PDB file of N, CA and C in Angstrom:
ATOM      1  N   MET A  10      40.443   3.618 -97.728  1.00 72.00           N
ATOM      2  CA  MET A  10      39.599   4.017 -97.099  1.00 72.00           C
ATOM      3  C   MET A  10      38.465   3.160 -96.860  1.00 72.00           C
ATOM      4  N   SER A  11      37.917   2.812 -95.841  1.00 86.00           N
ATOM      5  CA  SER A  11      36.673   2.143 -95.845  1.00 86.00           C
ATOM      6  C   SER A  11      35.503   2.720 -95.209  1.00 86.00           C
ATOM      7  N   ILE A  12      33.914   2.854 -95.461  1.00 92.00           N
ATOM      8  CA  ILE A  12      33.145   3.602 -94.932  1.00 92.00           C
ATOM      9  C   ILE A  12      33.000   3.232 -93.117  1.00 92.00           C
ATOM     10  N   THR A  13      33.679   1.845 -92.734  1.00 92.00           N
ATOM     11  CA  THR A  13      33.825   1.907 -91.409  1.00 92.00           C
ATOM     12  C   THR A  13      34.712   2.381 -90.867  1.00 92.00           C
ATOM     13  N   ASP A  14      35.824   3.209 -91.507  1.00 92.00           N
ATOM     14  CA  ASP A  14      36.547   4.144 -90.947  1.00 92.00           C
ATOM     15  C   ASP A  14      35.828   5.512 -90.382  1.00 92.00           C
ATOM     16  N   LEU A  15      34.345   5.899 -91.136  1.00 91.00           N
ATOM     17  CA  LEU A  15      33.942   7.199 -90.434  1.00 91.00           C
ATOM     18  C   LEU A  15      32.651   6.622 -89.933  1.00 91.00           C
ATOM     19  N   LEU A  16      31.841   5.668 -89.972  1.00 95.00           N
ATOM     20  CA  LEU A  16      30.649   5.066 -89.135  1.00 95.00           C
ATOM     21  C   LEU A  16      30.875   3.619 -88.306  1.00 95.00           C
ATOM     22  N   SER A  17      30.259   3.394 -87.773  1.00 96.00           N
ATOM     23  CA  SER A  17      30.478   2.144 -86.918  1.00 96.00           C
ATOM     24  C   SER A  17      29.415   1.200 -87.971  1.00 96.00           C
ATOM     25  N   ALA A  18      30.052  -0.031 -87.794  1.00 96.00           N
ATOM     26  CA  ALA A  18      29.956  -1.160 -88.324  1.00 96.00           C
ATOM     27  C   ALA A  18      28.375  -1.448 -87.937  1.00 96.00           C
ATOM     28  N   ASP A  19      28.127  -1.426 -86.692  1.00 97.00           N
ATOM     29  CA  ASP A  19      26.958  -1.949 -86.075  1.00 97.00           C
ATOM     30  C   ASP A  19      25.912  -1.022 -86.478  1.00 97.00           C
ATOM     31  N   ASP A  20      26.219   0.226 -86.677  1.00 98.00           N
ATOM     32  CA  ASP A  20      25.279   1.006 -86.998  1.00 98.00           C
ATOM     33  C   ASP A  20      24.766   0.953 -88.455  1.00 98.00           C
ATOM     34  N   ILE A  21      25.845   0.917 -89.332  1.00 97.00           N
ATOM     35  CA  ILE A  21      25.642   0.672 -90.760  1.00 97.00           C
ATOM     36  C   ILE A  21      24.809  -0.631 -90.441  1.00 97.00           C
ATOM     37  N   ALA A  22      24.830  -1.465 -89.842  1.00 97.00           N
ATOM     38  CA  ALA A  22      24.036  -3.101 -90.136  1.00 97.00           C
ATOM     39  C   ALA A  22      22.704  -2.555 -89.920  1.00 97.00           C
ATOM     40  N   ALA A  23      22.115  -1.968 -88.689  1.00 98.00           N
ATOM     41  CA  ALA A  23      20.829  -1.492 -88.293  1.00 98.00           C
ATOM     42  C   ALA A  23      20.407  -0.605 -89.510  1.00 98.00           C
ATOM     43  N   ALA A  24      21.016   0.343 -90.183  1.00 98.00           N
ATOM     44  CA  ALA A  24      20.478   1.017 -90.771  1.00 98.00           C
ATOM     45  C   ALA A  24      20.317   0.391 -92.042  1.00 98.00           C
ATOM     46  N   LEU A  25      20.736  -0.379 -92.516  1.00 98.00           N
ATOM     47  CA  LEU A  25      20.578  -1.496 -93.712  1.00 98.00           C
ATOM     48  C   LEU A  25      19.754  -2.534 -93.376  1.00 98.00           C
ATOM     49  N   GLN A  26      19.646  -2.737 -91.938  1.00 97.00           N
ATOM     50  CA  GLN A  26      18.221  -3.893 -91.602  1.00 97.00           C
ATOM     51  C   GLN A  26      16.914  -3.370 -91.653  1.00 97.00           C
ATOM     52  N   GLU A  27      17.029  -1.895 -91.321  1.00 98.00           N
ATOM     53  CA  GLU A  27      15.783  -1.066 -91.766  1.00 98.00           C
ATOM     54  C   GLU A  27      14.895  -0.703 -93.287  1.00 98.00           C
ATOM     55  N   CYS A  28      15.809  -1.325 -94.212  1.00 98.00           N
ATOM     56  CA  CYS A  28      15.258  -0.733 -95.396  1.00 98.00           C
ATOM     57  C   CYS A  28      16.028  -2.030 -96.361  1.00 98.00           C
ATOM     58  N   GLN A  29      15.895  -3.089 -95.870  1.00 96.00           N
ATOM     59  CA  GLN A  29      16.604  -4.199 -96.643  1.00 96.00           C
ATOM     60  C   GLN A  29      15.125  -4.471 -97.820  1.00 96.00           C
ATOM     61  N   ASP A  30      14.243  -4.119 -97.324  1.00 97.00           N
ATOM     62  CA  ASP A  30      13.369  -4.826 -98.705  1.00 97.00           C
ATOM     63  C   ASP A  30      13.161  -3.366 -99.636  1.00 97.00           C
ATOM     64  N   PRO A  31      12.508  -3.946-100.820  1.00 97.00           N
ATOM     65  CA  PRO A  31      12.541  -2.984-101.808  1.00 97.00           C
ATOM     66  C   PRO A  31      11.380  -1.857-100.901  1.00 97.00           C
ATOM     67  N   ASP A  32      11.846  -0.303-101.814  1.00 97.00           N
ATOM     68  CA  ASP A  32      10.611   0.699-101.443  1.00 97.00           C
ATOM     69  C   ASP A  32      10.446   0.792-100.153  1.00 97.00           C
ATOM     70  N   THR A  33      11.518   0.410 -99.331  1.00 98.00           N
ATOM     71  CA  THR A  33      11.335   1.005 -97.758  1.00 98.00           C
ATOM     72  C   THR A  33      12.608   2.275 -97.624  1.00 98.00           C
ATOM     73  N   PHE A  34      13.229   2.191 -98.395  1.00 98.00           N
ATOM     74  CA  PHE A  34      14.140   3.303 -98.293  1.00 98.00           C
ATOM     75  C   PHE A  34      13.521   4.571 -97.475  1.00 98.00           C
ATOM     76  N   GLU A  35      13.947   4.921 -96.774  1.00 97.00           N
ATOM     77  CA  GLU A  35      13.851   6.458 -96.067  1.00 97.00           C
ATOM     78  C   GLU A  35      14.987   7.053 -95.698  1.00 97.00           C
ATOM     79  N   PRO A  36      15.586   7.926 -96.576  1.00 96.00           N
ATOM     80  CA  PRO A  36      16.467   9.017 -96.438  1.00 96.00           C
ATOM     81  C   PRO A  36      17.005   9.341 -95.105  1.00 96.00           C
ATOM     82  N   GLN A  37      15.741  10.400 -94.682  1.00 97.00           N
ATOM     83  CA  GLN A  37      16.362  10.959 -93.232  1.00 97.00           C
ATOM     84  C   GLN A  37      16.561   9.598 -92.051  1.00 97.00           C
ATOM     85  N   LYS A  38      15.769   8.581 -91.821  1.00 98.00           N
ATOM     86  CA  LYS A  38      15.782   7.204 -90.900  1.00 98.00           C
ATOM     87  C   LYS A  38      17.180   6.512 -91.519  1.00 98.00           C
ATOM     88  N   PHE A  39      17.477   6.305 -92.524  1.00 98.00           N
ATOM     89  CA  PHE A  39      18.643   5.674 -92.837  1.00 98.00           C
ATOM     90  C   PHE A  39      20.034   6.676 -92.285  1.00 98.00           C
ATOM     91  N   PHE A  40      19.876   7.990 -92.560  1.00 98.00           N
ATOM     92  CA  PHE A  40      21.127   8.853 -91.589  1.00 98.00           C
ATOM     93  C   PHE A  40      20.853   8.601 -90.594  1.00 98.00           C
ATOM     94  N   GLN A  41      19.949   8.768 -89.529  1.00 98.00           N
ATOM     95  CA  GLN A  41      20.260   8.815 -88.409  1.00 98.00           C
ATOM     96  C   GLN A  41      20.318   7.522 -87.734  1.00 98.00           C
ATOM     97  N   THR A  42      19.733   6.165 -88.116  1.00 98.00           N
ATOM     98  CA  THR A  42      20.449   4.668 -87.694  1.00 98.00           C
ATOM     99  C   THR A  42      21.916   4.796 -87.933  1.00 98.00           C
ATOM    100  N   SER A  43      22.354   5.132 -89.466  1.00 98.00           N
ATOM    101  CA  SER A  43      23.555   4.844 -89.932  1.00 98.00           C
ATOM    102  C   SER A  43      24.750   5.883 -89.157  1.00 98.00           C
ATOM    103  N   GLY A  44      24.237   7.105 -88.110  1.00 97.00           N
ATOM    104  CA  GLY A  44      25.293   7.759 -87.792  1.00 97.00           C
ATOM    105  C   GLY A  44      25.858   9.268 -88.332  1.00 97.00           C
ATOM    106  N   LEU A  45      25.155   8.895 -89.887  1.00 97.00           N
ATOM    107  CA  LEU A  45      25.776  10.271 -90.753  1.00 97.00           C
ATOM    108  C   LEU A  45      24.999  11.597 -90.276  1.00 97.00           C
ATOM    109  N   SER A  46      23.807  11.758 -89.815  1.00 97.00           N
ATOM    110  CA  SER A  46      23.221  12.805 -89.460  1.00 97.00           C
ATOM    111  C   SER A  46      23.824  13.334 -88.175  1.00 97.00           C
ATOM    112  N   LYS A  47      24.918  12.649 -87.500  1.00 97.00           N
ATOM    113  CA  LYS A  47      25.147  13.302 -86.476  1.00 97.00           C
ATOM    114  C   LYS A  47      26.641  13.835 -86.692  1.00 97.00           C
ATOM    115  N   MET A  48      27.267  13.370 -87.665  1.00 97.00           N
ATOM    116  CA  MET A  48      28.557  13.654 -88.267  1.00 97.00           C
ATOM    117  C   MET A  48      28.583  15.344 -88.662  1.00 97.00           C
ATOM    118  N   SER A  49      29.751  15.849 -88.108  1.00 97.00           N
ATOM    119  CA  SER A  49      30.002  17.413 -88.894  1.00 97.00           C
ATOM    120  C   SER A  49      29.656  17.360 -90.222  1.00 97.00           C
ATOM    121  N   ALA A  50      29.599  18.982 -90.985  1.00 97.00           N
ATOM    122  CA  ALA A  50      29.783  18.813 -92.282  1.00 97.00           C
ATOM    123  C   ALA A  50      30.821  18.496 -92.793  1.00 97.00           C
ATOM    124  N   SER A  51      31.930  18.529 -92.401  1.00 95.00           N
ATOM    125  CA  SER A  51      33.201  17.907 -93.268  1.00 95.00           C
ATOM    126  C   SER A  51      33.202  16.233 -93.212  1.00 95.00           C
ATOM    127  N   GLN A  52      32.582  15.672 -91.893  1.00 96.00           N
ATOM    128  CA  GLN A  52      32.898  14.358 -91.947  1.00 96.00           C
ATOM    129  C   GLN A  52      31.908  13.888 -93.000  1.00 96.00           C
ATOM    130  N   VAL A  53      30.546  14.533 -93.138  1.00 97.00           N
ATOM    131  CA  VAL A  53      29.586  14.252 -94.214  1.00 97.00           C
ATOM    132  C   VAL A  53      30.133  14.099 -95.467  1.00 97.00           C
ATOM    133  N   LYS A  54      30.809  15.222 -95.952  1.00 95.00           N
ATOM    134  CA  LYS A  54      31.262  15.285 -96.950  1.00 95.00           C
ATOM    135  C   LYS A  54      32.692  14.383 -97.158  1.00 95.00           C
ATOM    136  N   ASP A  55      32.813  13.959 -96.621  1.00 94.00           N
ATOM    137  CA  ASP A  55      34.320  12.791 -96.312  1.00 94.00           C
ATOM    138  C   ASP A  55      33.573  11.788 -96.825  1.00 94.00           C
ATOM    139  N   VAL A  56      32.333  11.266 -96.722  1.00 95.00           N
ATOM    140  CA  VAL A  56      31.337  10.006 -97.007  1.00 95.00           C
ATOM    141  C   VAL A  56      30.989  10.390 -97.788  1.00 95.00           C
ATOM    142  N   PHE A  57      30.684  11.681 -98.658  1.00 96.00           N
ATOM    143  CA  PHE A  57      29.897  12.021 -99.664  1.00 96.00           C
ATOM    144  C   PHE A  57      31.137  11.322-100.664  1.00 96.00           C
ATOM    145  N   ARG A  58      32.265  11.829-100.589  1.00 95.00           N
ATOM    146  CA  ARG A  58      33.523  11.485-101.476  1.00 95.00           C
ATOM    147  C   ARG A  58      33.386   9.956-101.900  1.00 95.00           C
ATOM    148  N   PHE A  59      33.549   9.197-100.453  1.00 92.00           N
ATOM    149  CA  PHE A  59      33.152   7.507-100.583  1.00 92.00           C
ATOM    150  C   PHE A  59      32.213   7.339-101.775  1.00 92.00           C
ATOM    151  N   ILE A  60      31.063   7.999-101.722  1.00 94.00           N
ATOM    152  CA  ILE A  60      29.890   7.336-102.424  1.00 94.00           C
ATOM    153  C   ILE A  60      30.058   7.820-103.823  1.00 94.00           C
ATOM    154  N   ASP A  61      30.886   9.111-104.064  1.00 96.00           N
ATOM    155  CA  ASP A  61      31.115   9.279-105.415  1.00 96.00           C
ATOM    156  C   ASP A  61      32.241   8.524-106.277  1.00 96.00           C
ATOM    157  N   ASN A  62      31.281   7.602-107.206  1.00 93.00           N
ATOM    158  CA  ASN A  62      32.246   6.434-107.514  1.00 93.00           C
ATOM    159  C   ASN A  62      33.151   6.971-108.772  1.00 93.00           C
ATOM    160  N   ASP A  63      32.878   7.729-109.369  1.00 95.00           N
ATOM    161  CA  ASP A  63      33.602   8.447-110.503  1.00 95.00           C
ATOM    162  C   ASP A  63      34.663   9.578-109.770  1.00 95.00           C
ATOM    163  N   GLN A  64      34.406  10.407-108.441  1.00 96.00           N
ATOM    164  CA  GLN A  64      34.995  11.322-108.181  1.00 96.00           C
ATOM    165  C   GLN A  64      35.224  12.912-109.144  1.00 96.00           C
ATOM    166  N   SER A  65      33.338  12.583-109.696  1.00 97.00           N
ATOM    167  CA  SER A  65      33.233  13.644-110.254  1.00 97.00           C
ATOM    168  C   SER A  65      32.666  15.033-109.693  1.00 97.00           C
ATOM    169  N   GLY A  66      32.872  14.949-108.305  1.00 97.00           N
ATOM    170  CA  GLY A  66      31.941  15.715-107.548  1.00 97.00           C
ATOM    171  C   GLY A  66      30.734  15.882-107.155  1.00 97.00           C
ATOM    172  N   TYR A  67      30.009  15.001-108.200  1.00 97.00           N
ATOM    173  CA  TYR A  67      28.764  14.846-107.857  1.00 97.00           C
ATOM    174  C   TYR A  67      27.973  13.436-107.964  1.00 97.00           C
ATOM    175  N   LEU A  68      26.986  13.316-107.467  1.00 98.00           N
ATOM    176  CA  LEU A  68      25.956  11.963-107.233  1.00 98.00           C
ATOM    177  C   LEU A  68      24.819  11.915-108.719  1.00 98.00           C
ATOM    178  N   ASP A  69      24.959  10.977-109.375  1.00 96.00           N
ATOM    179  CA  ASP A  69      24.424  10.938-110.266  1.00 96.00           C
ATOM    180  C   ASP A  69      23.291   9.801-110.050  1.00 96.00           C
ATOM    181  N   GLU A  70      22.104   9.631-110.777  1.00 95.00           N
ATOM    182  CA  GLU A  70      20.946   8.684-110.830  1.00 95.00           C
ATOM    183  C   GLU A  70      22.258   7.184-110.823  1.00 95.00           C
ATOM    184  N   HIS A  71      22.545   7.050-111.559  1.00 94.00           N
ATOM    185  CA  HIS A  71      23.452   5.856-111.722  1.00 94.00           C
ATOM    186  C   HIS A  71      23.893   5.595-109.892  1.00 94.00           C
ATOM    187  N   GLU A  72      24.845   6.247-109.972  1.00 96.00           N
ATOM    188  CA  GLU A  72      25.669   6.007-108.174  1.00 96.00           C
ATOM    189  C   GLU A  72      24.628   6.089-107.166  1.00 96.00           C
ATOM    190  N   LEU A  73      23.606   6.560-107.727  1.00 97.00           N
ATOM    191  CA  LEU A  73      22.589   6.791-106.583  1.00 97.00           C
ATOM    192  C   LEU A  73      22.091   5.369-106.159  1.00 97.00           C
ATOM    193  N   LYS A  74      21.631   4.620-107.300  1.00 97.00           N
ATOM    194  CA  LYS A  74      21.620   3.456-107.756  1.00 97.00           C
ATOM    195  C   LYS A  74      21.981   2.244-106.665  1.00 97.00           C
ATOM    196  N   PHE A  75      23.369   2.408-106.331  1.00 97.00           N
ATOM    197  CA  PHE A  75      24.242   1.480-105.596  1.00 97.00           C
ATOM    198  C   PHE A  75      24.447   2.625-104.135  1.00 97.00           C
ATOM    199  N   PHE A  76      23.748   3.309-104.024  1.00 96.00           N
ATOM    200  CA  PHE A  76      24.293   4.164-102.687  1.00 96.00           C
ATOM    201  C   PHE A  76      24.247   3.101-101.377  1.00 96.00           C
ATOM    202  N   LEU A  77      23.092   1.948-101.265  1.00 97.00           N
ATOM    203  CA  LEU A  77      23.303   1.425-100.067  1.00 97.00           C
ATOM    204  C   LEU A  77      24.529   0.401-100.057  1.00 97.00           C
ATOM    205  N   GLN A  78      24.457   0.064-101.363  1.00 96.00           N
ATOM    206  CA  GLN A  78      25.935  -1.035-101.634  1.00 96.00           C
ATOM    207  C   GLN A  78      27.407  -0.264-101.129  1.00 96.00           C
ATOM    208  N   LYS A  79      27.640   0.782-101.054  1.00 95.00           N
ATOM    209  CA  LYS A  79      28.314   1.583-100.645  1.00 95.00           C
ATOM    210  C   LYS A  79      28.917   1.464 -99.271  1.00 95.00           C
ATOM    211  N   PHE A  80      27.755   1.229 -98.294  1.00 96.00           N
ATOM    212  CA  PHE A  80      27.878   0.982 -96.801  1.00 96.00           C
ATOM    213  C   PHE A  80      28.036  -0.472 -96.470  1.00 96.00           C
ATOM    214  N   GLU A  81      27.556  -1.385 -97.525  1.00 95.00           N
ATOM    215  CA  GLU A  81      27.880  -2.801 -97.642  1.00 95.00           C
ATOM    216  C   GLU A  81      27.426  -3.352 -98.984  1.00 95.00           C
ATOM    217  N   SER A  82      28.849  -4.263 -99.260  1.00 93.00           N
ATOM    218  CA  SER A  82      28.662  -4.596-100.640  1.00 93.00           C
ATOM    219  C   SER A  82      27.501  -5.698-100.785  1.00 93.00           C
ATOM    220  N   GLY A  83      27.078  -6.451 -99.629  1.00 95.00           N
ATOM    221  CA  GLY A  83      26.244  -7.220-100.180  1.00 95.00           C
ATOM    222  C   GLY A  83      24.640  -6.864-100.380  1.00 95.00           C
ATOM    223  N   ALA A  84      24.672  -5.286 -99.761  1.00 97.00           N
ATOM    224  CA  ALA A  84      23.215  -4.868 -99.602  1.00 97.00           C
ATOM    225  C   ALA A  84      22.710  -4.339-101.154  1.00 97.00           C
ATOM    226  N   ARG A  85      21.465  -4.282-101.006  1.00 98.00           N
ATOM    227  CA  ARG A  85      20.431  -4.538-102.147  1.00 98.00           C
ATOM    228  C   ARG A  85      20.688  -2.946-103.142  1.00 98.00           C
ATOM    229  N   GLU A  86      20.529  -2.877-104.162  1.00 98.00           N
ATOM    230  CA  GLU A  86      20.248  -1.672-104.896  1.00 98.00           C
ATOM    231  C   GLU A  86      18.533  -1.208-104.657  1.00 98.00           C
ATOM    232  N   LEU A  87      18.991   0.190-104.654  1.00 98.00           N
ATOM    233  CA  LEU A  87      17.544   1.225-104.902  1.00 98.00           C
ATOM    234  C   LEU A  87      16.564   1.106-105.824  1.00 98.00           C
ATOM    235  N   THR A  88      15.341   0.971-105.661  1.00 98.00           N
ATOM    236  CA  THR A  88      14.363   0.901-106.467  1.00 98.00           C
ATOM    237  C   THR A  88      14.421   2.170-107.677  1.00 98.00           C
ATOM    238  N   GLU A  89      13.939   2.147-108.581  1.00 97.00           N
ATOM    239  CA  GLU A  89      13.543   3.432-109.578  1.00 97.00           C
ATOM    240  C   GLU A  89      13.289   4.194-108.780  1.00 97.00           C
ATOM    241  N   SER A  90      12.268   3.918-107.993  1.00 97.00           N
ATOM    242  CA  SER A  90      11.387   4.984-107.460  1.00 97.00           C
ATOM    243  C   SER A  90      11.982   5.551-106.173  1.00 97.00           C
ATOM    244  N   GLU A  91      12.958   4.932-105.394  1.00 98.00           N
ATOM    245  CA  GLU A  91      13.891   5.308-104.333  1.00 98.00           C
ATOM    246  C   GLU A  91      14.878   6.013-104.815  1.00 98.00           C
ATOM    247  N   THR A  92      15.454   5.963-105.967  1.00 97.00           N
ATOM    248  CA  THR A  92      16.455   6.478-106.118  1.00 97.00           C
ATOM    249  C   THR A  92      15.981   7.895-106.615  1.00 97.00           C
ATOM    250  N   LYS A  93      14.792   7.672-107.337  1.00 96.00           N
ATOM    251  CA  LYS A  93      14.447   9.450-108.241  1.00 96.00           C
ATOM    252  C   LYS A  93      14.023  10.088-106.904  1.00 96.00           C
ATOM    253  N   SER A  94      13.227   9.648-105.401  1.00 96.00           N
ATOM    254  CA  SER A  94      13.035  10.300-104.463  1.00 96.00           C
ATOM    255  C   SER A  94      13.954  10.769-103.697  1.00 96.00           C
ATOM    256  N   LEU A  95      15.466   9.860-103.569  1.00 96.00           N
ATOM    257  CA  LEU A  95      16.641  10.391-103.390  1.00 96.00           C
ATOM    258  C   LEU A  95      16.898  11.529-103.815  1.00 96.00           C
ATOM    259  N   MET A  96      17.052  11.478-105.383  1.00 97.00           N
ATOM    260  CA  MET A  96      17.578  13.005-106.306  1.00 97.00           C
ATOM    261  C   MET A  96      16.586  13.952-106.088  1.00 97.00           C
ATOM    262  N   ALA A  97      15.437  13.909-106.227  1.00 96.00           N
ATOM    263  CA  ALA A  97      14.730  14.855-105.459  1.00 96.00           C
ATOM    264  C   ALA A  97      15.132  15.542-104.074  1.00 96.00           C
ATOM    265  N   ALA A  98      15.012  14.558-103.128  1.00 95.00           N
ATOM    266  CA  ALA A  98      15.584  15.354-101.971  1.00 95.00           C
ATOM    267  C   ALA A  98      16.693  15.787-101.750  1.00 95.00           C
ATOM    268  N   ALA A  99      17.521  15.721-102.318  1.00 96.00           N
ATOM    269  CA  ALA A  99      18.668  16.626-102.435  1.00 96.00           C
ATOM    270  C   ALA A  99      19.058  17.733-103.575  1.00 96.00           C
ATOM    271  N   ASP A 100      18.461  17.307-104.722  1.00 97.00           N
ATOM    272  CA  ASP A 100      18.809  18.256-105.846  1.00 97.00           C
ATOM    273  C   ASP A 100      18.218  19.772-105.908  1.00 97.00           C
ATOM    274  N   ASN A 101      18.864  20.178-105.220  1.00 95.00           N
ATOM    275  CA  ASN A 101      18.183  21.586-104.933  1.00 95.00           C
ATOM    276  C   ASN A 101      17.968  22.563-106.021  1.00 95.00           C
ATOM    277  N   ASP A 102      19.054  22.029-107.251  1.00 96.00           N
ATOM    278  CA  ASP A 102      19.505  23.200-107.906  1.00 96.00           C
ATOM    279  C   ASP A 102      18.348  22.611-109.476  1.00 96.00           C
ATOM    280  N   GLY A 103      18.427  21.610-109.189  1.00 96.00           N
ATOM    281  CA  GLY A 103      17.502  21.013-110.545  1.00 96.00           C
ATOM    282  C   GLY A 103      18.201  20.554-111.622  1.00 96.00           C
ATOM    283  N   ASP A 104      19.911  20.032-111.443  1.00 97.00           N
ATOM    284  CA  ASP A 104      20.796  19.664-112.498  1.00 97.00           C
ATOM    285  C   ASP A 104      20.813  18.443-112.813  1.00 97.00           C
ATOM    286  N   GLY A 105      20.192  17.954-111.935  1.00 97.00           N
ATOM    287  CA  GLY A 105      19.961  16.183-112.050  1.00 97.00           C
ATOM    288  C   GLY A 105      21.139  15.199-111.872  1.00 97.00           C
ATOM    289  N   LYS A 106      22.040  16.147-110.385  1.00 97.00           N
ATOM    290  CA  LYS A 106      22.986  15.755-109.980  1.00 97.00           C
ATOM    291  C   LYS A 106      22.666  16.152-108.690  1.00 97.00           C
ATOM    292  N   ILE A 107      23.442  15.437-107.479  1.00 98.00           N
ATOM    293  CA  ILE A 107      23.760  15.801-106.271  1.00 98.00           C
ATOM    294  C   ILE A 107      25.195  16.254-106.200  1.00 98.00           C
ATOM    295  N   GLY A 108      25.407  17.646-105.693  1.00 97.00           N
ATOM    296  CA  GLY A 108      26.903  17.678-105.172  1.00 97.00           C
ATOM    297  C   GLY A 108      26.941  17.644-103.939  1.00 97.00           C
ATOM    298  N   ALA A 109      28.407  17.821-103.148  1.00 97.00           N
ATOM    299  CA  ALA A 109      28.645  17.849-101.841  1.00 97.00           C
ATOM    300  C   ALA A 109      27.865  18.342-101.049  1.00 97.00           C
ATOM    301  N   GLU A 110      27.935  19.762-101.347  1.00 97.00           N
ATOM    302  CA  GLU A 110      27.065  20.530-100.427  1.00 97.00           C
ATOM    303  C   GLU A 110      25.466  20.138-100.211  1.00 97.00           C
ATOM    304  N   GLU A 111      24.727  20.019-101.507  1.00 97.00           N
ATOM    305  CA  GLU A 111      23.431  19.578-101.185  1.00 97.00           C
ATOM    306  C   GLU A 111      23.448  18.213-100.528  1.00 97.00           C
ATOM    307  N   PHE A 112      24.262  17.371-100.784  1.00 98.00           N
ATOM    308  CA  PHE A 112      24.456  16.076-100.013  1.00 98.00           C
ATOM    309  C   PHE A 112      24.323  16.346 -98.319  1.00 98.00           C
ATOM    310  N   GLN A 113      25.581  17.191 -97.818  1.00 97.00           N
ATOM    311  CA  GLN A 113      25.264  17.410 -96.602  1.00 97.00           C
ATOM    312  C   GLN A 113      24.115  18.332 -96.085  1.00 97.00           C
ATOM    313  N   GLU A 114      23.372  19.129 -96.992  1.00 96.00           N
ATOM    314  CA  GLU A 114      22.330  19.794 -96.425  1.00 96.00           C
ATOM    315  C   GLU A 114      21.242  18.825 -96.361  1.00 96.00           C
ATOM    316  N   MET A 115      20.870  17.783 -97.125  1.00 97.00           N
ATOM    317  CA  MET A 115      20.218  16.565 -97.184  1.00 97.00           C
ATOM    318  C   MET A 115      20.194  15.946 -95.900  1.00 97.00           C
ATOM    319  N   VAL A 116      21.222  15.357 -95.364  1.00 97.00           N
ATOM    320  CA  VAL A 116      21.661  14.588 -94.377  1.00 97.00           C
ATOM    321  C   VAL A 116      21.245  15.198 -93.222  1.00 97.00           C
ATOM    322  N   HIS A 117      21.569  16.773 -92.933  1.00 97.00           N
ATOM    323  CA  HIS A 117      21.515  17.252 -91.866  1.00 97.00           C
ATOM    324  C   HIS A 117      20.242  18.017 -91.725  1.00 97.00           C
ATOM    325  N   ALA A 118      19.475  17.925 -92.813  1.00 93.00           N
ATOM    326  CA  ALA A 118      17.682  18.651 -92.642  1.00 93.00           C
ATOM    327  C   ALA A 118      16.808  18.020 -91.458  1.00 93.00           C
TER     328      ALA A 118
END
């Protein structure tokens, strides 16, 4: 499965363009431009499973660092502050990881 099976390549490219410089990643803006925020809850969870490298059912800080690269292999890594900000935006139960439900809630917030 490829991310472009779920999202348009043009929308992904536009979303990545908006945050190509370090410390410019804004999750809600990225979700809107990429088309993620328009997807159904089950479709967002499909994207979550694609991002979840180790298929643990959770995204940890290490996986979040490479978040943009899951959409385009040549994309940059998130900075430490962007990674921590993304974690804080979604980790509702404070366990240091993001579950599929938390991810979907963040995307649709």
